[in-house]
Coordinates of C-alpha atoms in Angstrom, one line a residue:
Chain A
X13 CA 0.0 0.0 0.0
X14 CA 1.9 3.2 -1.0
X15 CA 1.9 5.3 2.0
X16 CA 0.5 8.9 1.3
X17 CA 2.4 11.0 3.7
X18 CA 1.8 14.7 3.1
X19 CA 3.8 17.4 4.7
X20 CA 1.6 20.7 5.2
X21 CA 3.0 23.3 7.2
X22 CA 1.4 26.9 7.5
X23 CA 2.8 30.0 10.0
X24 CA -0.1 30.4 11.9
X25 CA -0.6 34.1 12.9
X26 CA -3.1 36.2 14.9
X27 CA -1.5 39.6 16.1
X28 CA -3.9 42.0 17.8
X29 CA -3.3 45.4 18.3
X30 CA -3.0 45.5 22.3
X31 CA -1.2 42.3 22.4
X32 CA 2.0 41.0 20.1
X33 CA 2.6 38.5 21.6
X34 CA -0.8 36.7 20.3
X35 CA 0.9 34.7 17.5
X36 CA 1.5 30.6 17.3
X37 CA 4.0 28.9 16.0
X38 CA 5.0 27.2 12.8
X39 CA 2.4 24.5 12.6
X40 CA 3.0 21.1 10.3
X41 CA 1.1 18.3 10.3
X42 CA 2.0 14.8 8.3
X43 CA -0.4 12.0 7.8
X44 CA -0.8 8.1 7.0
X45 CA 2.9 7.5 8.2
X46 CA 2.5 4.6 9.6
X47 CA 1.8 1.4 8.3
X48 CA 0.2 -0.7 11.3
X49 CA -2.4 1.6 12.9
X50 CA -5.8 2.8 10.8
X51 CA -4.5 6.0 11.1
X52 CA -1.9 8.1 12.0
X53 CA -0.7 11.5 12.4
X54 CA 2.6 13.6 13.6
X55 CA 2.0 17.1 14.5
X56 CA 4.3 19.6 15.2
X57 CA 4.0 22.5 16.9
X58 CA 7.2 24.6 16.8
X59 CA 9.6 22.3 18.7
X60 CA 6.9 20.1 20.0
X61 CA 6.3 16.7 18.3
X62 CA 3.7 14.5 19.0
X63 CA 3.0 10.9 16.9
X64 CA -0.7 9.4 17.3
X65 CA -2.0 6.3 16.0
X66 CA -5.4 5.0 15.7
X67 CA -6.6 1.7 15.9
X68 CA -10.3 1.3 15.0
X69 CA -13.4 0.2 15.2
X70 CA -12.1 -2.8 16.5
X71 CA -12.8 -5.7 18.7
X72 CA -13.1 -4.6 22.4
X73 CA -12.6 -7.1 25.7
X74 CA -16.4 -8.3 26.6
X75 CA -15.0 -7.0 30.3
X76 CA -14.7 -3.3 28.4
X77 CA -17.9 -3.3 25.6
X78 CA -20.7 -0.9 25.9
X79 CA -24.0 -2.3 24.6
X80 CA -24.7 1.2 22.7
X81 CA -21.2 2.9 22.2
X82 CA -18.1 2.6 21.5
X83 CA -15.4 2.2 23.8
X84 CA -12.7 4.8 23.5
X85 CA -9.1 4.1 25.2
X86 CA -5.9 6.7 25.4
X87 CA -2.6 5.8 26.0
X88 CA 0.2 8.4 26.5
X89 CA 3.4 7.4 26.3
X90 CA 6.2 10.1 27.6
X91 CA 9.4 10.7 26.0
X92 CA 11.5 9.6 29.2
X93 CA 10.6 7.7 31.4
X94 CA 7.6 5.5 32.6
X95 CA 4.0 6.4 32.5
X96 CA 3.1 8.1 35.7
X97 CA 0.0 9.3 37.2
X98 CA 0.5 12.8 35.3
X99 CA -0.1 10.8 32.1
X100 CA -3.2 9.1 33.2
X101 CA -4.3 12.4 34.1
X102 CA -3.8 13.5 30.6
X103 CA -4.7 10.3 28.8
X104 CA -8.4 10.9 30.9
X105 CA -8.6 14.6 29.4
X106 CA -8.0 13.4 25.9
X107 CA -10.6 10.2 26.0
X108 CA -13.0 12.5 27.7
X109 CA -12.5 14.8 24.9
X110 CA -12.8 12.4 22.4
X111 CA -15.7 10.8 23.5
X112 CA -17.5 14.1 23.6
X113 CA -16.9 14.0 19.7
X114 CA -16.5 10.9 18.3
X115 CA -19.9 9.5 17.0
X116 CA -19.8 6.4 19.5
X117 CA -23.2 5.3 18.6
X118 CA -22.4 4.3 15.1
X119 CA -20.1 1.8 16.4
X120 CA -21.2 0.0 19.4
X121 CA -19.3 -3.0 21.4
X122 CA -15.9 -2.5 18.9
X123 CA -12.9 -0.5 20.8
X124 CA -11.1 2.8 19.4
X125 CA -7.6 3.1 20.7
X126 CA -5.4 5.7 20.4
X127 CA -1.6 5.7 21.4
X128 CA 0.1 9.0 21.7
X129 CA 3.9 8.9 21.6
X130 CA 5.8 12.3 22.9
X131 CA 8.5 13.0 20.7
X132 CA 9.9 16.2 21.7
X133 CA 7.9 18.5 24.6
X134 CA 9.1 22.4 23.8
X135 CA 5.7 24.1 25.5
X136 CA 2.3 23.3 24.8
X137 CA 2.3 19.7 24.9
X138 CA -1.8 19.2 25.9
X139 CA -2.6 21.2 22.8
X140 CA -0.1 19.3 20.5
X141 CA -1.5 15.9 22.0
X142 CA -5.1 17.3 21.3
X143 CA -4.3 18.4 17.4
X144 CA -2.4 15.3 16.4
X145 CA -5.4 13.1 18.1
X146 CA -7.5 14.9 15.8
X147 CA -5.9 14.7 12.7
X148 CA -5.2 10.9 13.7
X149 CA -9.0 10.3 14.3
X150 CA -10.0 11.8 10.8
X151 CA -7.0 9.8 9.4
X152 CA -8.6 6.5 10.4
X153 CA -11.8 8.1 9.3
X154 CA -13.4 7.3 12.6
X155 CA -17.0 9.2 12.3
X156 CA -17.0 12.2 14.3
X157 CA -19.8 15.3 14.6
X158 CA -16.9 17.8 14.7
X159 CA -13.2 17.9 15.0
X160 CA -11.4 19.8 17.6
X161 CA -8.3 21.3 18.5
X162 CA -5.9 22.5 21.8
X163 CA -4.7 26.0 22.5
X164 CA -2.0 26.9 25.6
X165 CA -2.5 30.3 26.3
X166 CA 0.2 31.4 29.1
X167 CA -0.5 34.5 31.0
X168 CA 2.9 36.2 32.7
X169 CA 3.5 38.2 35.8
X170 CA 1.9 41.2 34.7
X171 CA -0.9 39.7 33.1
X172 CA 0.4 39.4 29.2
X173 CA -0.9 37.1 27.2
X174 CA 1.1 34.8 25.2
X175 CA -0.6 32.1 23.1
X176 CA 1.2 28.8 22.1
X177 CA 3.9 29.2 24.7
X178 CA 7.4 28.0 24.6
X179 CA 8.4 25.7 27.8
X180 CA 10.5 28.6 28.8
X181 CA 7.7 31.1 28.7
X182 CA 5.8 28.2 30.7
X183 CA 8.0 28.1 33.8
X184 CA 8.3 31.7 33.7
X185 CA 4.4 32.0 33.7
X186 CA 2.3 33.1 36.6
X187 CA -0.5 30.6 35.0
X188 CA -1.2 28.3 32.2
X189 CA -4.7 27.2 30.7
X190 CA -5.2 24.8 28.2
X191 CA -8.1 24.7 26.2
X192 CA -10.3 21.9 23.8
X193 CA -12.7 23.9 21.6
X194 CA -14.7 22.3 18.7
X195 CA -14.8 23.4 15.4
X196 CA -18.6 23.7 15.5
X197 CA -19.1 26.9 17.1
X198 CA -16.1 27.1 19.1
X199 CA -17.5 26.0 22.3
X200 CA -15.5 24.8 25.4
X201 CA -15.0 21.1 25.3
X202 CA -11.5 20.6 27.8
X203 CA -10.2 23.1 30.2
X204 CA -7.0 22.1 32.2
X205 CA -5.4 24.9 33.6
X206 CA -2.1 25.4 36.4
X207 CA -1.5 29.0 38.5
X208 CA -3.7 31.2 39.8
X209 CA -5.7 33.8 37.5
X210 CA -8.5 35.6 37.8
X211 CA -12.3 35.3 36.4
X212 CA -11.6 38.6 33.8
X213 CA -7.8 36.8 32.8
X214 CA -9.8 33.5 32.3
X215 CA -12.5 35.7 30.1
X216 CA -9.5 36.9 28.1
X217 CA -7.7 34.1 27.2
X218 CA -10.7 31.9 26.0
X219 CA -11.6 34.7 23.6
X220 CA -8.2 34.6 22.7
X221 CA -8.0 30.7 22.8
X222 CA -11.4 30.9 20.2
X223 CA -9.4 33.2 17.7
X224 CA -6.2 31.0 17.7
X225 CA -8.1 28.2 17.1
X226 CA -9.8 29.6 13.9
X227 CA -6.6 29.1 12.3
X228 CA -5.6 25.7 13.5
X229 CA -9.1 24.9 12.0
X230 CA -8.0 26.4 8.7
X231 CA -4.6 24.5 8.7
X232 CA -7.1 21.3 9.4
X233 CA -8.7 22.1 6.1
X234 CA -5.8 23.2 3.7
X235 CA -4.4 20.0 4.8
X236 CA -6.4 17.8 4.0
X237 CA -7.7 19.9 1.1
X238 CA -3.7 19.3 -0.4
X239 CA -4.5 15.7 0.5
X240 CA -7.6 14.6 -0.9
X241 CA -7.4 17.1 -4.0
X242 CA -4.4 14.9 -5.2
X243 CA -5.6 11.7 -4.9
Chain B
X14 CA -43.5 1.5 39.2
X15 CA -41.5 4.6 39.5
X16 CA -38.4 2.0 40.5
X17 CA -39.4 -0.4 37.4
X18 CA -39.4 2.6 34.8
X19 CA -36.0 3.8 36.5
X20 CA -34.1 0.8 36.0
X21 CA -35.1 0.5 32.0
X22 CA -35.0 4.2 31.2
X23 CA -32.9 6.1 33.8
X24 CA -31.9 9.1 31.4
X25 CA -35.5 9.5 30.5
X26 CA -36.8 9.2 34.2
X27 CA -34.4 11.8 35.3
X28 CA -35.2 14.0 32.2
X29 CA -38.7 14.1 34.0
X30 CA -37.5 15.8 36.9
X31 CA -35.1 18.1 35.1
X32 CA -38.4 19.5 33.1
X33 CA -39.7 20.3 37.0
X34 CA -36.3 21.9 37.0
X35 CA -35.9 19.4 40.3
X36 CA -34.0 16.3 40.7
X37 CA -35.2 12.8 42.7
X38 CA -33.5 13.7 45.9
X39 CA -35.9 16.8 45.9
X40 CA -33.0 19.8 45.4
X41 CA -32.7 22.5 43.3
X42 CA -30.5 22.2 40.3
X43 CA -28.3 24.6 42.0
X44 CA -28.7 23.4 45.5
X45 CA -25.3 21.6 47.4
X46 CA -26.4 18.8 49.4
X47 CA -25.9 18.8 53.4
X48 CA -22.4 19.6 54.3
X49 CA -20.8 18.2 57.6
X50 CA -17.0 18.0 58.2
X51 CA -15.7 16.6 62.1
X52 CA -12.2 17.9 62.5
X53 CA -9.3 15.9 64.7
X54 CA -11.4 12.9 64.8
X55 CA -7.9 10.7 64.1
X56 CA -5.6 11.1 66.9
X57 CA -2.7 9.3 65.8
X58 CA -2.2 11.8 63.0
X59 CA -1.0 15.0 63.2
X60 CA -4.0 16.5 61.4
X61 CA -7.3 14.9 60.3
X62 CA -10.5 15.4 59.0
X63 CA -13.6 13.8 57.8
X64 CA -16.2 15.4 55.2
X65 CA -19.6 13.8 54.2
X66 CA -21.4 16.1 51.6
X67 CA -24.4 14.3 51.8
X68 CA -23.5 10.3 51.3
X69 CA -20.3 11.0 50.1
X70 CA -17.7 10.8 53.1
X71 CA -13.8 11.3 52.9
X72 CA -11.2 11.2 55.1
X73 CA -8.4 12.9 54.9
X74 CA -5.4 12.2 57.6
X75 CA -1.8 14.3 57.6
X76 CA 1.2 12.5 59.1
X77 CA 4.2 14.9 59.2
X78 CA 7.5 13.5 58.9
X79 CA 11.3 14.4 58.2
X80 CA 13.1 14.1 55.0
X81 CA 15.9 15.6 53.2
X82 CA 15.1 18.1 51.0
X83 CA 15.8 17.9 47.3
X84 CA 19.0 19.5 45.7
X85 CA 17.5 21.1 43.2
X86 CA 15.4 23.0 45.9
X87 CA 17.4 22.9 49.3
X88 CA 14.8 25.0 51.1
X89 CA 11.8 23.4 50.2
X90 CA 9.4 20.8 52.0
X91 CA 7.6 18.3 50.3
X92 CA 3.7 18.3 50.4
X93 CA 2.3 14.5 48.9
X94 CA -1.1 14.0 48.5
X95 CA -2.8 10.5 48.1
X96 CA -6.5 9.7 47.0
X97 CA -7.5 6.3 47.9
X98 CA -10.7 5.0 46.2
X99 CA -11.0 1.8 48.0
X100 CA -13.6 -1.3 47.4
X101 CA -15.5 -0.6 50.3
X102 CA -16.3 2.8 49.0
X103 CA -18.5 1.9 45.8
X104 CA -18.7 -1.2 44.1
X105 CA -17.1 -0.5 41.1
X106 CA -13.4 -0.5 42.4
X107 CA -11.7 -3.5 42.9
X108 CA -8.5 -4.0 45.1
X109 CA -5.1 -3.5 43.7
X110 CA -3.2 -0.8 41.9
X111 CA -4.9 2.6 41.8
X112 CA -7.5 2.4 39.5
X113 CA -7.4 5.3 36.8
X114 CA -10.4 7.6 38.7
X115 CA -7.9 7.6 41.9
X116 CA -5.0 8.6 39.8
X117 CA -6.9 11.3 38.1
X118 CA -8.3 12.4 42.3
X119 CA -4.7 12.5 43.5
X120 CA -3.3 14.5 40.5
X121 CA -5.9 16.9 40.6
X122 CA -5.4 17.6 44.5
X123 CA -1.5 18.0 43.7
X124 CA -2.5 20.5 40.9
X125 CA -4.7 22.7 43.6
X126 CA -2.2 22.6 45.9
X127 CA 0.7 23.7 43.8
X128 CA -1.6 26.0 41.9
X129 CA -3.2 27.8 45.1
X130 CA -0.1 27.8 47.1
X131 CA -2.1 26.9 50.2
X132 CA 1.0 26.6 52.3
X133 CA 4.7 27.8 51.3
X134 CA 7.0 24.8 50.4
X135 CA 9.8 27.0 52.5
X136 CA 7.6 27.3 55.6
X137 CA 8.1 23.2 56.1
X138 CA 11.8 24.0 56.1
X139 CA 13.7 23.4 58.9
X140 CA 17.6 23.1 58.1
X141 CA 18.1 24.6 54.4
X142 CA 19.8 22.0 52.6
X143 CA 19.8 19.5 55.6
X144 CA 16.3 18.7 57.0
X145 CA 12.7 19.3 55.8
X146 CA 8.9 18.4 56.7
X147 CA 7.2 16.5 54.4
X148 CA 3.2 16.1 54.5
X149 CA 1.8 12.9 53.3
X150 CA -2.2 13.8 53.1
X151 CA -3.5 10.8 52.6
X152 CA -7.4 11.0 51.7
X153 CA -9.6 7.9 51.7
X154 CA -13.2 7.8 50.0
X155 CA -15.4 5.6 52.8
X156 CA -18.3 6.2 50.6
X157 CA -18.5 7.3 47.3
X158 CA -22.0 8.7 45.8
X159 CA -20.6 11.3 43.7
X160 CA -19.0 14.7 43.7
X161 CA -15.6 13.0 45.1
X162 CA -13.5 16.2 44.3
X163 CA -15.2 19.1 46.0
X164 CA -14.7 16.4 49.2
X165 CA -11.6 15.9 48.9
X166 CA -10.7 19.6 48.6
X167 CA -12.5 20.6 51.5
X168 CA -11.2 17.6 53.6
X169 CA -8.0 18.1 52.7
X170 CA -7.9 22.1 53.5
X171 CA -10.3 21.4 56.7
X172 CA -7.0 18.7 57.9
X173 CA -4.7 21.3 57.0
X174 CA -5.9 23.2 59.2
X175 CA -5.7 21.3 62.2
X176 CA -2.1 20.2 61.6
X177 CA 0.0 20.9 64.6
X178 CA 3.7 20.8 63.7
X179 CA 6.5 20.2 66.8
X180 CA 8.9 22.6 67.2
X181 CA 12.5 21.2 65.7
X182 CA 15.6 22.6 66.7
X183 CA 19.3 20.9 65.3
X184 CA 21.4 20.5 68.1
X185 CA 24.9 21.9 67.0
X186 CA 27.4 19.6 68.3
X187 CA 25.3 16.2 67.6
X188 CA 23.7 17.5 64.5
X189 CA 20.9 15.7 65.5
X190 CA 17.5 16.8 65.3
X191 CA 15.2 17.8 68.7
X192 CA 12.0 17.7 68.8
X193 CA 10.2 19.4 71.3
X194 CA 6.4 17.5 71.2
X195 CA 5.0 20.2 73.7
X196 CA 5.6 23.2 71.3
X197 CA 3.1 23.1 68.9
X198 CA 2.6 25.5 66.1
X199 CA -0.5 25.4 63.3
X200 CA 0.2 25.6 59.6
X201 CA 0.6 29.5 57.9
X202 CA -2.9 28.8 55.5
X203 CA -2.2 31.3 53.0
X204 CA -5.5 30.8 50.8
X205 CA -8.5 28.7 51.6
X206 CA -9.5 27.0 47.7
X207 CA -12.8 25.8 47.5
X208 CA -14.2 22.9 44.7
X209 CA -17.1 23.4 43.2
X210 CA -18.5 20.6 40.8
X211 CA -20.9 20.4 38.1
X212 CA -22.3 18.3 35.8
X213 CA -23.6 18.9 32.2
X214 CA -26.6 17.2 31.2
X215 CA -27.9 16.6 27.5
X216 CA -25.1 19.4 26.3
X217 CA -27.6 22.2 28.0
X218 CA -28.9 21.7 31.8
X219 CA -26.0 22.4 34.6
X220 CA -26.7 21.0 37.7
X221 CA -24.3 21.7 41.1
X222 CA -23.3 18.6 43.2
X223 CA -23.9 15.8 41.0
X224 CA -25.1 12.2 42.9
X225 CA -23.2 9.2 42.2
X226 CA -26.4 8.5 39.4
X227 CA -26.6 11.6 38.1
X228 CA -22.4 11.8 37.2
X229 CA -23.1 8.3 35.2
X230 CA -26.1 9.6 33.0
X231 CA -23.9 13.3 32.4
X232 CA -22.2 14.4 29.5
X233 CA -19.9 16.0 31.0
X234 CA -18.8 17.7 34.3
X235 CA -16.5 20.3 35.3
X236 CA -14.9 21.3 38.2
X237 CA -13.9 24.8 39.5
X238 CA -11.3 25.4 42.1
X239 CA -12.1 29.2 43.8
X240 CA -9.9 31.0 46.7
X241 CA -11.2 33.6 48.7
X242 CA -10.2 36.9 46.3
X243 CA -12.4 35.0 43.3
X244 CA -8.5 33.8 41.7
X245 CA -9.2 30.3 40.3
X246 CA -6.9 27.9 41.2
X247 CA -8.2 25.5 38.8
X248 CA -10.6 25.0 35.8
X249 CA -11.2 21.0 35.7
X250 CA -13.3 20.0 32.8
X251 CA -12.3 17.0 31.3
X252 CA -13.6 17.2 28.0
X253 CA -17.4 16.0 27.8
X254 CA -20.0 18.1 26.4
X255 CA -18.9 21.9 24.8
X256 CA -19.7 24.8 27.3
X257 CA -20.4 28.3 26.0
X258 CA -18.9 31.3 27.8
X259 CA -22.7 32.4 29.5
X260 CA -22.6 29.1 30.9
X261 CA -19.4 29.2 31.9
X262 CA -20.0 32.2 33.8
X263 CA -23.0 30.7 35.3
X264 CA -20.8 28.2 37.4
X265 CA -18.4 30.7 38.6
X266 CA -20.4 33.1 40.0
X267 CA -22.0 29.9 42.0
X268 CA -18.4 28.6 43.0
X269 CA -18.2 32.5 44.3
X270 CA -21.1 31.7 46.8
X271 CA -20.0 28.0 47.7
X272 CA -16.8 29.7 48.4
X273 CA -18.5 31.6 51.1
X274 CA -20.7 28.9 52.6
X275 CA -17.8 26.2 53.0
X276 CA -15.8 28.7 54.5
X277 CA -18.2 29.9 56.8
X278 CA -18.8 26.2 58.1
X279 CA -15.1 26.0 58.5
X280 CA -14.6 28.9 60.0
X281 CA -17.6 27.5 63.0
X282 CA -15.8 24.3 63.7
X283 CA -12.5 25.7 63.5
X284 CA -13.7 28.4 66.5
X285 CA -15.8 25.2 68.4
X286 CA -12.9 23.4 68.5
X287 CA -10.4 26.0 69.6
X288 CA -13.2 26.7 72.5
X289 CA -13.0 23.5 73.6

């Protein structure tokens, strides 16, 4: 089977007036490169890599079927080290997330897996693990009733936004939200945040979360516009 | 009949009560259920509580014990918390490893107390470089009918509190470490965060202090971790149905008022037991 692995990559920008330093980073997203899973994507974000794979519909452990849905599993592997309770944290977020999309009822008693491997971590790693899930999921053309996508918006001592932070601009931050909105109509579906903020900061940065992610949902569709237009 | 039609159709059955904008226990949609919290009930640790909001009970018990502190942060204590969901709690944990939903409990108590700085890593010092406290909070679930979170929050803050902490002096030609067990000194509290839980119900209906029932038929919950200046320590919603930014209002200006009831009760037993 030739392997149809297209390299997309788009500067995402999104500079308002009051604040520079609203901008994300060089964005590239490569598909179908791997051979075992249904599908697959890597997704970069800057420095930050992240590898999915999707395995599904498939059979699921009688101990694990539900009689109406499908049964969605995560697994998160880190770059170093074993899997800790951090990543079952995370691995929860992202199933939760993905169960909230992924048009379960189509496909009841059969499992859909979803392996995440870290490859690099350079800031925003939720929102990299959320994008390249995304693009996996549509890879393996699992049905969903929208597609989603994760933006890290880091807010410094004197309350500065920055969107898509680096992991130095991370440690230096007073707080850092991470959001899952849906493509739809932009609406909330994750929230994990660290620091303290306040109700107004939270305001700000979800408004600024919903603009960012405008163009992460364009660079969805270019992509797999390049993709599909080819074959 | 009412039970028959519940066990076939417990979405629909509860859909019935929502339309009353009521649920089967009889509150409010934005009604807590009865909160009751005992504290120092464990008297071989050195700071306990126990929380029941409504059938769901936690206990959370502090032991405080020395440990070198870390290179990397030589004036630093260590603060550990520990969720324990155990089989006697609900009958869908089994013994063994921490399942995934007491993973995802003790992570998320780590997270509000790194986030709302509820006590200062460098007040648990003792000897820079040398000696350190370190707090294991260990908080066990004795019953679990929902709303697990907001529990453990308020035990754990409510244990916190009661912590008494022996004097330590280092002795300087032994450098050994005295304790002196009849000076005792409280915890510095800094911030008091509060957890507020929700749950969404057919992507539209927000309901406060969801049952162990009603978390199974939601689409999705959330969780909001308040302080007494409104500052959120922590915005929990693991994915689940989308929220809108009205809605989302919605469910902090209710965390602002729970905020203010559970410290209130606090703030009574605290006084009650200093009286004694």
């Amino acid at each position: 089977m030739q392997s149809d692995a297209k390299i997309r990559t788009e500067y995402g920008t999104d500079s308002s007036p009051q604040s520079p330093g609203c901008s994300l980073r060089h964005f590239a997203c490569e598909q179908n490169l791997l051979s075992r899973p249904d599908g697959s994507a890597s997704f970069l974000q800057g420095d930050t890599s992240v590898l999915a794979g999707v395995y599904g519909p498939a059979e699921v452990k009688v101990s694990k079927e539900i009689f109406n849905k499908a049964t969605l599993e995560v697994i998160l592997r880190p770059k170093i080290g074993l899997p800790g309770v951090a990543e079952k944290s995370r691995e929860r977020l992202i199933r939760n997330t993905c169960e909230a999309v992924v048009l379960g009822a189509l496909h009841p008693r059969t499992s859909i897996t979803i392996v995440l491997q870290v490859i690099s971590d350079a800031g925003s790693l939720m929102a990299c693990c959320l994008n390249a899930t995304c693009m996996a999921l549509v890879d393996a053309g699992v049905p969903m009733q929208a597609l989603f996508c994760g933006v890290t918006c880091a807010l410094d001592s004197d309350g500065t936004l920055v969107l898509d932070p680096t992991a130095k601009q991370e440690k230096e931050a007073r707080a850092v939200l991470t959001f899952a909105l849906d493509s739809v109509d932009q609406k909330l579906l994750m929230s994990t945040t660290k620091g303290l903020y306040s109700n107004a900061e939270l305001q700000q940065c979800l408004a600024a979360a919903q603009a960012a992610s405008q163009h992460v949902f364009r660079f969805y569709r270019e992509s797999l516009q390049r993709r599909y237009s080819k074959s | 009949m009412a039970a028959g039609f519940k066990t076939v159709e417990p979405l629909e059955y509860y859909r019935r009560f929502l339309k009353e904008n009521c649920r089967p226990d009889g509150r409010e949609l934005g009604e807590f259920r009865t909160t009751t919290v005992n504290i120092g009930s464990v008297s071989t640790a050195d700071g306990s509580a126990l929380v029941k909001l409504g059938n769901t009970a936690v206990i959370c018990g502090i032991k405080a014990e020395f440990a070198a502190p870390s290179p990397e942060a030589p004036d630093k204590g260590y603060v550990v918390p520990n969720v324990d969901l155990p089989p006697l709690c609900s009958s869908r944990f089994r013994s063994g490893p921490p399942g995934e939903e007491a993973q995802v409990a003790s992570q998320f108590i780590a997270d509000v107390i790194e986030n709302s700085q509820i006590i200062l890593k460098e007040d648990l010092c003792i000897s820079p470089g040398k000696l350190a406290w370190v707090l294991y909070c260990d908080l066990i679930c004795l019953d679990y009918d929902g709303n697990i979170l907001d529990a453990c929050t308020f035990a754990l803050l409510a244990a916190l509190k009661n912590v008494q902490l022996p004097e330590v002096t280092i002795n300087e030609e032994t450098a050994l470490a005295e304790v002196n067990l009849k000076k005792k000194h409280y915890l510095n509290i800094r911030t008091h965060p509060v957890a507020t839980s929700f749950a969404v119900f057919d992507d539209t209906l927000l309901i406060v202090d969801p049952t162990g029932e009603e978390e199974h038929l939601a689409t999705g919950t959330l969780t909001v971790v308040m302080d007494e200046e409104g500052k959120l320590c922590c915005l929990h919603k693991p994915g689940g149905s989308g929220l809108t930014g009205a809605k989302l209002q919605d469910c902090l200006s209710r965390a602002v008022t729970r905020h203010k009831e559970v410290k209130k009760l606090m703030d009574e037993v605290i006084k009650s037991m200093k009286a004694k």
